[in-house]
PDB file of C-alpha atoms in Angstrom:
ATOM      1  CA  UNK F  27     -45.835 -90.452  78.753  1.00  0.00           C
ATOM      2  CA  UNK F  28     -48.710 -88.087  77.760  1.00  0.00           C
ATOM      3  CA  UNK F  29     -51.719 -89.440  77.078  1.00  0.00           C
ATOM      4  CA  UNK F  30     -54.934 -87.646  75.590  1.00  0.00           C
ATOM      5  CA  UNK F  31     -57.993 -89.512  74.909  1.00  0.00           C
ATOM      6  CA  UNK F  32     -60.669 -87.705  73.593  1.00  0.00           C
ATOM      7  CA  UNK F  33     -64.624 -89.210  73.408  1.00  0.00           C
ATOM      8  CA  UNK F  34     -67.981 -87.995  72.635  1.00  0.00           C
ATOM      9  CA  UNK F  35     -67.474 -87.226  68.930  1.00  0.00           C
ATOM     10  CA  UNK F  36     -70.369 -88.641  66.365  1.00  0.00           C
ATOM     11  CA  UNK F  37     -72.764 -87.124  64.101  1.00  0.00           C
ATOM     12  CA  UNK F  38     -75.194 -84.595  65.613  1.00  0.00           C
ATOM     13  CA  UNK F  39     -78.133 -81.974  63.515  1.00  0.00           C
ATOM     14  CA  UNK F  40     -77.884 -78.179  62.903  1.00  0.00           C
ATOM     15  CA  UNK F  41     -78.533 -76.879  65.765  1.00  0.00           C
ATOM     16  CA  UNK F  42     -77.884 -79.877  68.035  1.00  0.00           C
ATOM     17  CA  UNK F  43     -75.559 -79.892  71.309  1.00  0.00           C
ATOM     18  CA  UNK F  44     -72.641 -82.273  72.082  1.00  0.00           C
ATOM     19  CA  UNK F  45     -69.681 -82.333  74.589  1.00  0.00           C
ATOM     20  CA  UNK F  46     -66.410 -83.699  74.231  1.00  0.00           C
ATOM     21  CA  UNK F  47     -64.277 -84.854  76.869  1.00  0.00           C
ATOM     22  CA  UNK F  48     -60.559 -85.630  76.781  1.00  0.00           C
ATOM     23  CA  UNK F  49     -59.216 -87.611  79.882  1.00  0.00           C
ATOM     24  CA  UNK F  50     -55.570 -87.092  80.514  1.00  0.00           C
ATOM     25  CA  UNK F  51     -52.982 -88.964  82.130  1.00  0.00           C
ATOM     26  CA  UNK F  52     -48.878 -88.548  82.215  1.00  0.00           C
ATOM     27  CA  UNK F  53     -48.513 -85.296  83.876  1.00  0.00           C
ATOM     28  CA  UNK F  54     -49.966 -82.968  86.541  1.00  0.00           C
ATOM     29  CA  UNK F  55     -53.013 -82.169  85.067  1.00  0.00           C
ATOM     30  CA  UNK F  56     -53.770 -78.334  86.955  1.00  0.00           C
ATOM     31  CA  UNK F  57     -50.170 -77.252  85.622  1.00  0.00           C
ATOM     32  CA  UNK F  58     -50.954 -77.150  82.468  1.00  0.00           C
ATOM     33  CA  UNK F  59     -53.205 -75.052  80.416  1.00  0.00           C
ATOM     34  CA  UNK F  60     -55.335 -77.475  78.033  1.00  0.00           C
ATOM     35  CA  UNK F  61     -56.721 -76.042  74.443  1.00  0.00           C
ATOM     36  CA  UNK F  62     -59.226 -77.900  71.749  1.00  0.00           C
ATOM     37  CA  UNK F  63     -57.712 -77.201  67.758  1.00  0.00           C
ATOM     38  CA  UNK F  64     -60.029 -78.735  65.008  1.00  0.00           C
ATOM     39  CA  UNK F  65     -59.943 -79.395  61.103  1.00  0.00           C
ATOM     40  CA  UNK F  66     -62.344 -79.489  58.927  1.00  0.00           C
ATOM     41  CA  UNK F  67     -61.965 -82.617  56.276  1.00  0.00           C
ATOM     42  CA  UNK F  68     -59.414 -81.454  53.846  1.00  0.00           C
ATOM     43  CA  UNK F  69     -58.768 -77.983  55.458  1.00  0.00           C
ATOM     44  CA  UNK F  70     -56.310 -76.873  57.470  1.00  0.00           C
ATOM     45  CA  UNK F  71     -55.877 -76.024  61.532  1.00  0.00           C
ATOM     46  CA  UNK F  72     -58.392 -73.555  63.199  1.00  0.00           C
ATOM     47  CA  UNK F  73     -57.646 -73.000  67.299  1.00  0.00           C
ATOM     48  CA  UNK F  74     -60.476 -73.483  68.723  1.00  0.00           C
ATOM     49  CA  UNK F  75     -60.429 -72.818  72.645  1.00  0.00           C
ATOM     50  CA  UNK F  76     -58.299 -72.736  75.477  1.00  0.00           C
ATOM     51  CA  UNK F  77     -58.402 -72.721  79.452  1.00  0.00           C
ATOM     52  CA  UNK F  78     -55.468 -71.860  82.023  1.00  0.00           C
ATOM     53  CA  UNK F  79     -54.395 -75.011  84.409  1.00  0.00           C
ATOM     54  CA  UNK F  80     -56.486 -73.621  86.779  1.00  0.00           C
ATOM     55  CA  UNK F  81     -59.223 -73.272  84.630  1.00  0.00           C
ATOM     56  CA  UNK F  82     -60.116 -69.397  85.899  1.00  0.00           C
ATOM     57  CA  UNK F  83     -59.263 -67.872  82.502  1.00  0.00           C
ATOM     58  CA  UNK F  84     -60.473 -69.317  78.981  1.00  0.00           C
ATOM     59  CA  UNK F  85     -60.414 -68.324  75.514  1.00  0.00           C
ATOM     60  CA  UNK F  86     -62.728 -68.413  72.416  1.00  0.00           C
ATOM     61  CA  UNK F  87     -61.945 -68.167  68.689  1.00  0.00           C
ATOM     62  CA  UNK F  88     -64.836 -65.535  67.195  1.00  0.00           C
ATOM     63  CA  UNK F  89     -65.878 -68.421  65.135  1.00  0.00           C
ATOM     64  CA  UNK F  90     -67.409 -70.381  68.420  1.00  0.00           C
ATOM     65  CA  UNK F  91     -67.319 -67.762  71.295  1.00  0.00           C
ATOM     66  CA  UNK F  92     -70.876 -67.938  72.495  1.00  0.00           C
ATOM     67  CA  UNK F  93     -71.557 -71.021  71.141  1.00  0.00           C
ATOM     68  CA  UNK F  94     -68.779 -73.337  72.737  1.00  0.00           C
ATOM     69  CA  UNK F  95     -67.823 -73.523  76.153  1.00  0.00           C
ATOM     70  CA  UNK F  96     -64.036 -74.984  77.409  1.00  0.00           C
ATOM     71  CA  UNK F  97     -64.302 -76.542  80.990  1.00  0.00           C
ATOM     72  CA  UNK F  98     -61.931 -79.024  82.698  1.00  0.00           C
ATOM     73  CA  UNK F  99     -62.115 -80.993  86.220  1.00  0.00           C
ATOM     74  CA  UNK F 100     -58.824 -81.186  87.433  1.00  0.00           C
ATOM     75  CA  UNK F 101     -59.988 -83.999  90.208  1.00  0.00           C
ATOM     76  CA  UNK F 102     -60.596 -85.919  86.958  1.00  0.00           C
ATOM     77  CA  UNK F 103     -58.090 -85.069  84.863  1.00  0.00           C
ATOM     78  CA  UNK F 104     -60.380 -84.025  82.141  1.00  0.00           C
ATOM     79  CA  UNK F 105     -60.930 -81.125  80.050  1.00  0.00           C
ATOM     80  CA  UNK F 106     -64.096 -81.103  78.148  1.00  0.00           C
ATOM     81  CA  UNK F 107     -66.129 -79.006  75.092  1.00  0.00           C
ATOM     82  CA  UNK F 108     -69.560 -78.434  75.428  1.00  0.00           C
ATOM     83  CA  UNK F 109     -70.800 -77.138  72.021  1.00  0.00           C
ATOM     84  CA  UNK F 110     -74.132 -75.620  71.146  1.00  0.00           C
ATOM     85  CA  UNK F 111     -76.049 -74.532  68.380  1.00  0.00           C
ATOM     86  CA  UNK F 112     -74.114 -76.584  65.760  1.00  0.00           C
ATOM     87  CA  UNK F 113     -73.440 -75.357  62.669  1.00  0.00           C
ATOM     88  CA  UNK F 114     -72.374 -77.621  58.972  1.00  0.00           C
ATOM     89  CA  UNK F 115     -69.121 -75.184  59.071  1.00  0.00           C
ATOM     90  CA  UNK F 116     -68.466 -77.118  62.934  1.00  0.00           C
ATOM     91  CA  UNK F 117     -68.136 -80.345  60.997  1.00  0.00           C
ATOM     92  CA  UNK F 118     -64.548 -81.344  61.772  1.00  0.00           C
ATOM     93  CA  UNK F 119     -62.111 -83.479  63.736  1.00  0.00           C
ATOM     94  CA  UNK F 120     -61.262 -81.963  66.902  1.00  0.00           C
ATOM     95  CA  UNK F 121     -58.175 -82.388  68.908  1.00  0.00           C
ATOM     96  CA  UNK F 122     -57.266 -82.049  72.507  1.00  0.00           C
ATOM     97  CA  UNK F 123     -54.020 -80.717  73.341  1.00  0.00           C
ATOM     98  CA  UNK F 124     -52.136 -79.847  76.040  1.00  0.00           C
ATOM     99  CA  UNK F 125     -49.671 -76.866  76.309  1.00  0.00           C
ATOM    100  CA  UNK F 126     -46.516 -76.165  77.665  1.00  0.00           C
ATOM    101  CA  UNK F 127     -47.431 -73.813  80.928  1.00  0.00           C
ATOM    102  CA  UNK F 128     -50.280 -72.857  82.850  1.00  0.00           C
ATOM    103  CA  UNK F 129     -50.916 -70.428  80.865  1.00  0.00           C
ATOM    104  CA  UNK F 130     -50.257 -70.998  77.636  1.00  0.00           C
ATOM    105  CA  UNK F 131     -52.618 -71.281  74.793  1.00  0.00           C
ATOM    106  CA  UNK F 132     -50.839 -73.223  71.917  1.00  0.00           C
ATOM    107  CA  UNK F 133     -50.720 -76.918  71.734  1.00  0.00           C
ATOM    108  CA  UNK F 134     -47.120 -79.502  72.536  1.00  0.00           C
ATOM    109  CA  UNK F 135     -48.888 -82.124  72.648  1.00  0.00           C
ATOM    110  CA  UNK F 136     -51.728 -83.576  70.515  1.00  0.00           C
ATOM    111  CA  UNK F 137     -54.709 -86.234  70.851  1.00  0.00           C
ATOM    112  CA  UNK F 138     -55.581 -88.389  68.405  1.00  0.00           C
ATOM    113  CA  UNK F 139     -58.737 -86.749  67.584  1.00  0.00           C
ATOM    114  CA  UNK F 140     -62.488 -87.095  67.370  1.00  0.00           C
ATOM    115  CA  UNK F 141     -65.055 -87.050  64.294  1.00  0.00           C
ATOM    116  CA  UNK F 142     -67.710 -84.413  65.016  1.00  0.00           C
ATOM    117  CA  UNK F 143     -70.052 -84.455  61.699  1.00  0.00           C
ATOM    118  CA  UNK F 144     -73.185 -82.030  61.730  1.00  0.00           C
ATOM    119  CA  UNK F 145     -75.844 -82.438  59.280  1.00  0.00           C
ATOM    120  CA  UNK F 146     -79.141 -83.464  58.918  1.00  0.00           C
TER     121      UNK F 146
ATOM    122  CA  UNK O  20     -58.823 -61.172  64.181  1.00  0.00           C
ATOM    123  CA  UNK O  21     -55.467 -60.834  62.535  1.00  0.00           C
ATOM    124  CA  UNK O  22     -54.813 -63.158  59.358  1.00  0.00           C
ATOM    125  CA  UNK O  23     -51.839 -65.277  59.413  1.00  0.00           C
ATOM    126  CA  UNK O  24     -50.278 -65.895  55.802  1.00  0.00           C
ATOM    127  CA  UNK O  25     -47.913 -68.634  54.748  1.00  0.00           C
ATOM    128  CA  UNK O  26     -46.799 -70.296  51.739  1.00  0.00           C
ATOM    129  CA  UNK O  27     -49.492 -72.499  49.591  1.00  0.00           C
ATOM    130  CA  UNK O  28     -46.626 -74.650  48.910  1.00  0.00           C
ATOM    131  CA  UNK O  29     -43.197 -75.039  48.192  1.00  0.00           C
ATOM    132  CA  UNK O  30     -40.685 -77.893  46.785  1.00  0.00           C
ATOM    133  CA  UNK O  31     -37.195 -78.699  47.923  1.00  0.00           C
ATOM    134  CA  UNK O  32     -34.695 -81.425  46.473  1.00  0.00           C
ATOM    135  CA  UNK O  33     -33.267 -84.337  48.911  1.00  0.00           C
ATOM    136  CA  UNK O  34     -30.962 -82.502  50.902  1.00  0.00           C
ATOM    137  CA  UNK O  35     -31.743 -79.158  50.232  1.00  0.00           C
ATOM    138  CA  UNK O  36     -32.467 -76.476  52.345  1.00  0.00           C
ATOM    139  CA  UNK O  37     -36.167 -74.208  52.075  1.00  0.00           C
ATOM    140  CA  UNK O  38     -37.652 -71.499  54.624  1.00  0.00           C
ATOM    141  CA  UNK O  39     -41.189 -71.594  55.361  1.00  0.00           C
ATOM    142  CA  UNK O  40     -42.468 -68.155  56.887  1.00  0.00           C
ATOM    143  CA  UNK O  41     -45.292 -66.882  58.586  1.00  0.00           C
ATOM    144  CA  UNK O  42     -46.347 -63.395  58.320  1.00  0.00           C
ATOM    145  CA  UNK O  43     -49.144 -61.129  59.980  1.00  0.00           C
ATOM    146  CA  UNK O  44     -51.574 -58.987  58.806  1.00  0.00           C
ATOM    147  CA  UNK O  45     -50.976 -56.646  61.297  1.00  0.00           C
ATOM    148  CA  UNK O  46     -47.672 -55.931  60.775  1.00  0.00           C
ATOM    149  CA  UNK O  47     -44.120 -57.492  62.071  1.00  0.00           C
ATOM    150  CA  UNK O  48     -44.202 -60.418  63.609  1.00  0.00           C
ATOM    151  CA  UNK O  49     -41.823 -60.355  66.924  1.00  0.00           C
ATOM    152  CA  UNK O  50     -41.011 -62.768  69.791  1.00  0.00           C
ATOM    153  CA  UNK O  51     -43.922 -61.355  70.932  1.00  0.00           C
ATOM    154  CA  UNK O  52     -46.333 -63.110  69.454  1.00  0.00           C
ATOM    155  CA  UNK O  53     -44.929 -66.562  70.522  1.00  0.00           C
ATOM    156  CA  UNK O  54     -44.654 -68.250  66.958  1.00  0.00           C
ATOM    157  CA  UNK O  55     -45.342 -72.020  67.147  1.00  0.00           C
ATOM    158  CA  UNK O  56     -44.716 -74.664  64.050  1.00  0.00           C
ATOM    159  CA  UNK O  57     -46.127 -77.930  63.752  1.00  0.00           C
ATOM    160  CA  UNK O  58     -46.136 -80.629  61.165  1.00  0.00           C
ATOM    161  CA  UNK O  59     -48.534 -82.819  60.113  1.00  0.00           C
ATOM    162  CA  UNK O  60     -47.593 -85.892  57.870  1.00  0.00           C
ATOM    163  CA  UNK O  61     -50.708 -87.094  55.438  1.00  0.00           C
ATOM    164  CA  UNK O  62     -53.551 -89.155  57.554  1.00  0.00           C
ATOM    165  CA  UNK O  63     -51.270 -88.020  61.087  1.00  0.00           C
ATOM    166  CA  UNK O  64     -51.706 -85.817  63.713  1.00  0.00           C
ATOM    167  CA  UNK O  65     -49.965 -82.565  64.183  1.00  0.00           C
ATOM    168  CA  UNK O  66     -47.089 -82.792  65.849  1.00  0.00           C
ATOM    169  CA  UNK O  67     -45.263 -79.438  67.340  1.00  0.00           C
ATOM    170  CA  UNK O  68     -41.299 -78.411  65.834  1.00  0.00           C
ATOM    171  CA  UNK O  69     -41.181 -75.278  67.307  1.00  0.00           C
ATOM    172  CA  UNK O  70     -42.389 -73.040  70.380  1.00  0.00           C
ATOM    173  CA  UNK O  71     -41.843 -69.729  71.018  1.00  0.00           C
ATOM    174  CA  UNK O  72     -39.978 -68.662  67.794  1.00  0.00           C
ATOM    175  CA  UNK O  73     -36.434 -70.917  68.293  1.00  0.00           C
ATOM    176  CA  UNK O  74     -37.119 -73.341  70.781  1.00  0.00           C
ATOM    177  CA  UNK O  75     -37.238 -77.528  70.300  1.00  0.00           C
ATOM    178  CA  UNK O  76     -39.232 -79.977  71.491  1.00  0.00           C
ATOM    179  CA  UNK O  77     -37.455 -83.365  72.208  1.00  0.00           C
ATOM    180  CA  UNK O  78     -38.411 -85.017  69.131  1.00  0.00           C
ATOM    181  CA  UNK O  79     -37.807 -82.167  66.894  1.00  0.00           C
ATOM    182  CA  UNK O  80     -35.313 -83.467  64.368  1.00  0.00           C
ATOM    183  CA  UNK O  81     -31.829 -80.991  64.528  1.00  0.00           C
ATOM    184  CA  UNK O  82     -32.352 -80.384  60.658  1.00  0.00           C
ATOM    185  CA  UNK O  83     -35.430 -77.769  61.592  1.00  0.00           C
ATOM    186  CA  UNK O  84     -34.945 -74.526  63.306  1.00  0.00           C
ATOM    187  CA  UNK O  85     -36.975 -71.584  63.891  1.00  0.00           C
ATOM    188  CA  UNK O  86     -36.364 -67.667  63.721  1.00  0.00           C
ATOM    189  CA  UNK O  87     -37.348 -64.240  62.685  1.00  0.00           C
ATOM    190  CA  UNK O  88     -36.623 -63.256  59.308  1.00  0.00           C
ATOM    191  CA  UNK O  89     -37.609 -60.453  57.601  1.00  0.00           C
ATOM    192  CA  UNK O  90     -40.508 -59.140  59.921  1.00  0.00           C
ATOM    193  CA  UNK O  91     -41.917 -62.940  59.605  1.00  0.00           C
ATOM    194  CA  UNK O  92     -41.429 -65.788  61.464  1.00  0.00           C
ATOM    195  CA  UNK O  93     -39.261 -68.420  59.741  1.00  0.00           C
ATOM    196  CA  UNK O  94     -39.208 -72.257  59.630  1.00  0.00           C
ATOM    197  CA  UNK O  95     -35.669 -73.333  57.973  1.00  0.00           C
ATOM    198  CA  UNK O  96     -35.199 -77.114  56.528  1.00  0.00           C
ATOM    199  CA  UNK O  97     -31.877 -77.776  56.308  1.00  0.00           C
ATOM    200  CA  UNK O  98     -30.737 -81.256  54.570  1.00  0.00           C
ATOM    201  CA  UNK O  99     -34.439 -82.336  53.519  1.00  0.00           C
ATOM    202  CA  UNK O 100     -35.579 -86.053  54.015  1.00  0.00           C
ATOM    203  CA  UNK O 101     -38.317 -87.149  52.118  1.00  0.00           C
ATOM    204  CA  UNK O 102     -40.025 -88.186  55.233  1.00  0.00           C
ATOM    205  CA  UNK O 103     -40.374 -84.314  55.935  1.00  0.00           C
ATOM    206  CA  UNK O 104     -42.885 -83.606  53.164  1.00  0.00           C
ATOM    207  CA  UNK O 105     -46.111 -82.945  55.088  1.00  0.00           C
ATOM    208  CA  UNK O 106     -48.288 -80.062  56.012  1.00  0.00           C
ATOM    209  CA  UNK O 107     -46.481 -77.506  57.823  1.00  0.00           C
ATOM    210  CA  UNK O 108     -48.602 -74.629  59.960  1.00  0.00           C
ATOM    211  CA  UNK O 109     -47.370 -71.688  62.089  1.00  0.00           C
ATOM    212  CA  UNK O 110     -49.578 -70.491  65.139  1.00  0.00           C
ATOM    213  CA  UNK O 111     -49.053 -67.076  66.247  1.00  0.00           C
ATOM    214  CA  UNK O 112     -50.606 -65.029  69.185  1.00  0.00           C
ATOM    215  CA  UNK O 113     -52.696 -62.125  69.049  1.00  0.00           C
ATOM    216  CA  UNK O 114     -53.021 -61.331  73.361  1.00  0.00           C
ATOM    217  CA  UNK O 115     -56.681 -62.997  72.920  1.00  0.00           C
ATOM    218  CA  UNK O 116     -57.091 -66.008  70.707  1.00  0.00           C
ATOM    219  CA  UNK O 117     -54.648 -68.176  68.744  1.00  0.00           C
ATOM    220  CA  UNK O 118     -54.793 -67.919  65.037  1.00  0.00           C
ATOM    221  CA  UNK O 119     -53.119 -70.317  62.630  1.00  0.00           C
ATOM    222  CA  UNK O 120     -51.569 -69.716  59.056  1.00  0.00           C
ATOM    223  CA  UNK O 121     -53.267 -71.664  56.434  1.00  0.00           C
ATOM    224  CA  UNK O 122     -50.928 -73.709  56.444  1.00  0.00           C
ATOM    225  CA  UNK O 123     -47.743 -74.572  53.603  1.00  0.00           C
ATOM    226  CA  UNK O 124     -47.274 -78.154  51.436  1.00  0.00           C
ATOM    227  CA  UNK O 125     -44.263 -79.279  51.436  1.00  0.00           C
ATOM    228  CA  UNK O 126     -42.579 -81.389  48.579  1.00  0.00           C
ATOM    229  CA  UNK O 127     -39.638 -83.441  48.684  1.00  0.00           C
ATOM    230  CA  UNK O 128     -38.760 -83.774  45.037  1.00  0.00           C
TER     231      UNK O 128
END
């Protein structure tokens, strides 16, 4: 069974850092390319990031590219977020998912999600 | 980045049949562009219907299917529940970054 945990998720300033991590368990890890989706309370789903199984190829939405970065430790099974220079419009709950290939970049299967709230 | 357009909402009796689509900005929307659906209940997370356009996902009740329909991508409820009204959101693929529709309400009345 797929399991995706994801941690690290609290409340954090403009302008603050934080980094998620999502350990994963119920399939091979590297074969799959892992993505982070998040929604802001009340809105709907923005894609957020992904990285290839591999972890040699990532993707930004223009909303975060510069500001986020998508990693992932295959020896760990764990794909993390490391997000800088937090902004109000970040505030949301942000999901782990993992895809269906290595190199996909849309989620099949979702996280429960974690609370990141930025504000002062 | 390309906008991705669906329905604000749309209503369907018990038992009834409604198609949600998902258009592009820039154009038609093909196979190409890998159409996802996903659902998400009220308080719930997403869950994914449909990948690349038509295809299933084990869980993915027999009453949804996916297609192209009039240069959009199409999700068709056929024989509504009233468990199915939720949130329903495409996510379509641009070569770069993924962008999802805004997503369509779906009533069961």
């Amino acid at each position: 069974e797929v399991q995706l945990l994801e941690t690290g998720g609290g409340l954090v300033q403009p302008g603050g850092s934080l980094r998620l991590s999502c350990a994963a368990s119920g399939f091979t890890f590297s074969n799959y390319a892992m993505t982070w989706v998040r929604q802001a309370p009340g809105k709907g789903l923005e894609w957020v990031s992904a990285i290839s199984g591999s972890g040699d190829n990532t993707k930004y939405a223009d909303s975060v590219r510069g500001r986020f970065t998508i990693s992932r430790d295959n020896s760990k099974n764990t794909l993390y977020l490391q997000m800088n220079s937090l902004r109000a419009d970040d505030t949301a709950v942000y999901y782990c998912t993992k895809t269906l290939g290595p190199i996909a970049i849309k989620p099949g299967y979702w996280g429960q999600g974690t609370l990141i709230a930025v504000s002062s | 980045q390309a906008v991705v357009t669906q329905e604000p909402s749309l209503t369907v009796s018990p038992g009834g049949t409604v198609t949600l689509t998902c258009g592009s900005s820039t154009g038609t929307v093909t196979s190409g562009h890998f159409p996802y659906w996903f659902q998400q209940k009220p308080g719930q997370v997403p869950t994914t219907l449909i990948y690349e356009t038509v295809k299933k996902l084990p869980w993915t009740p027999a009453r949804f299917s996916g297609s192209l329909l009039g240069g959009k991508a199409a999700l068709t409820l056929s024989g509504a529940q009233p468990e199915d009204e939720a949130d329903y959101y495409c996510l379509l693929s641009f070569g770069g970054p993924g962008v999802f529709g805004g997503g369509t309400r779906l009533t069961v009345l």
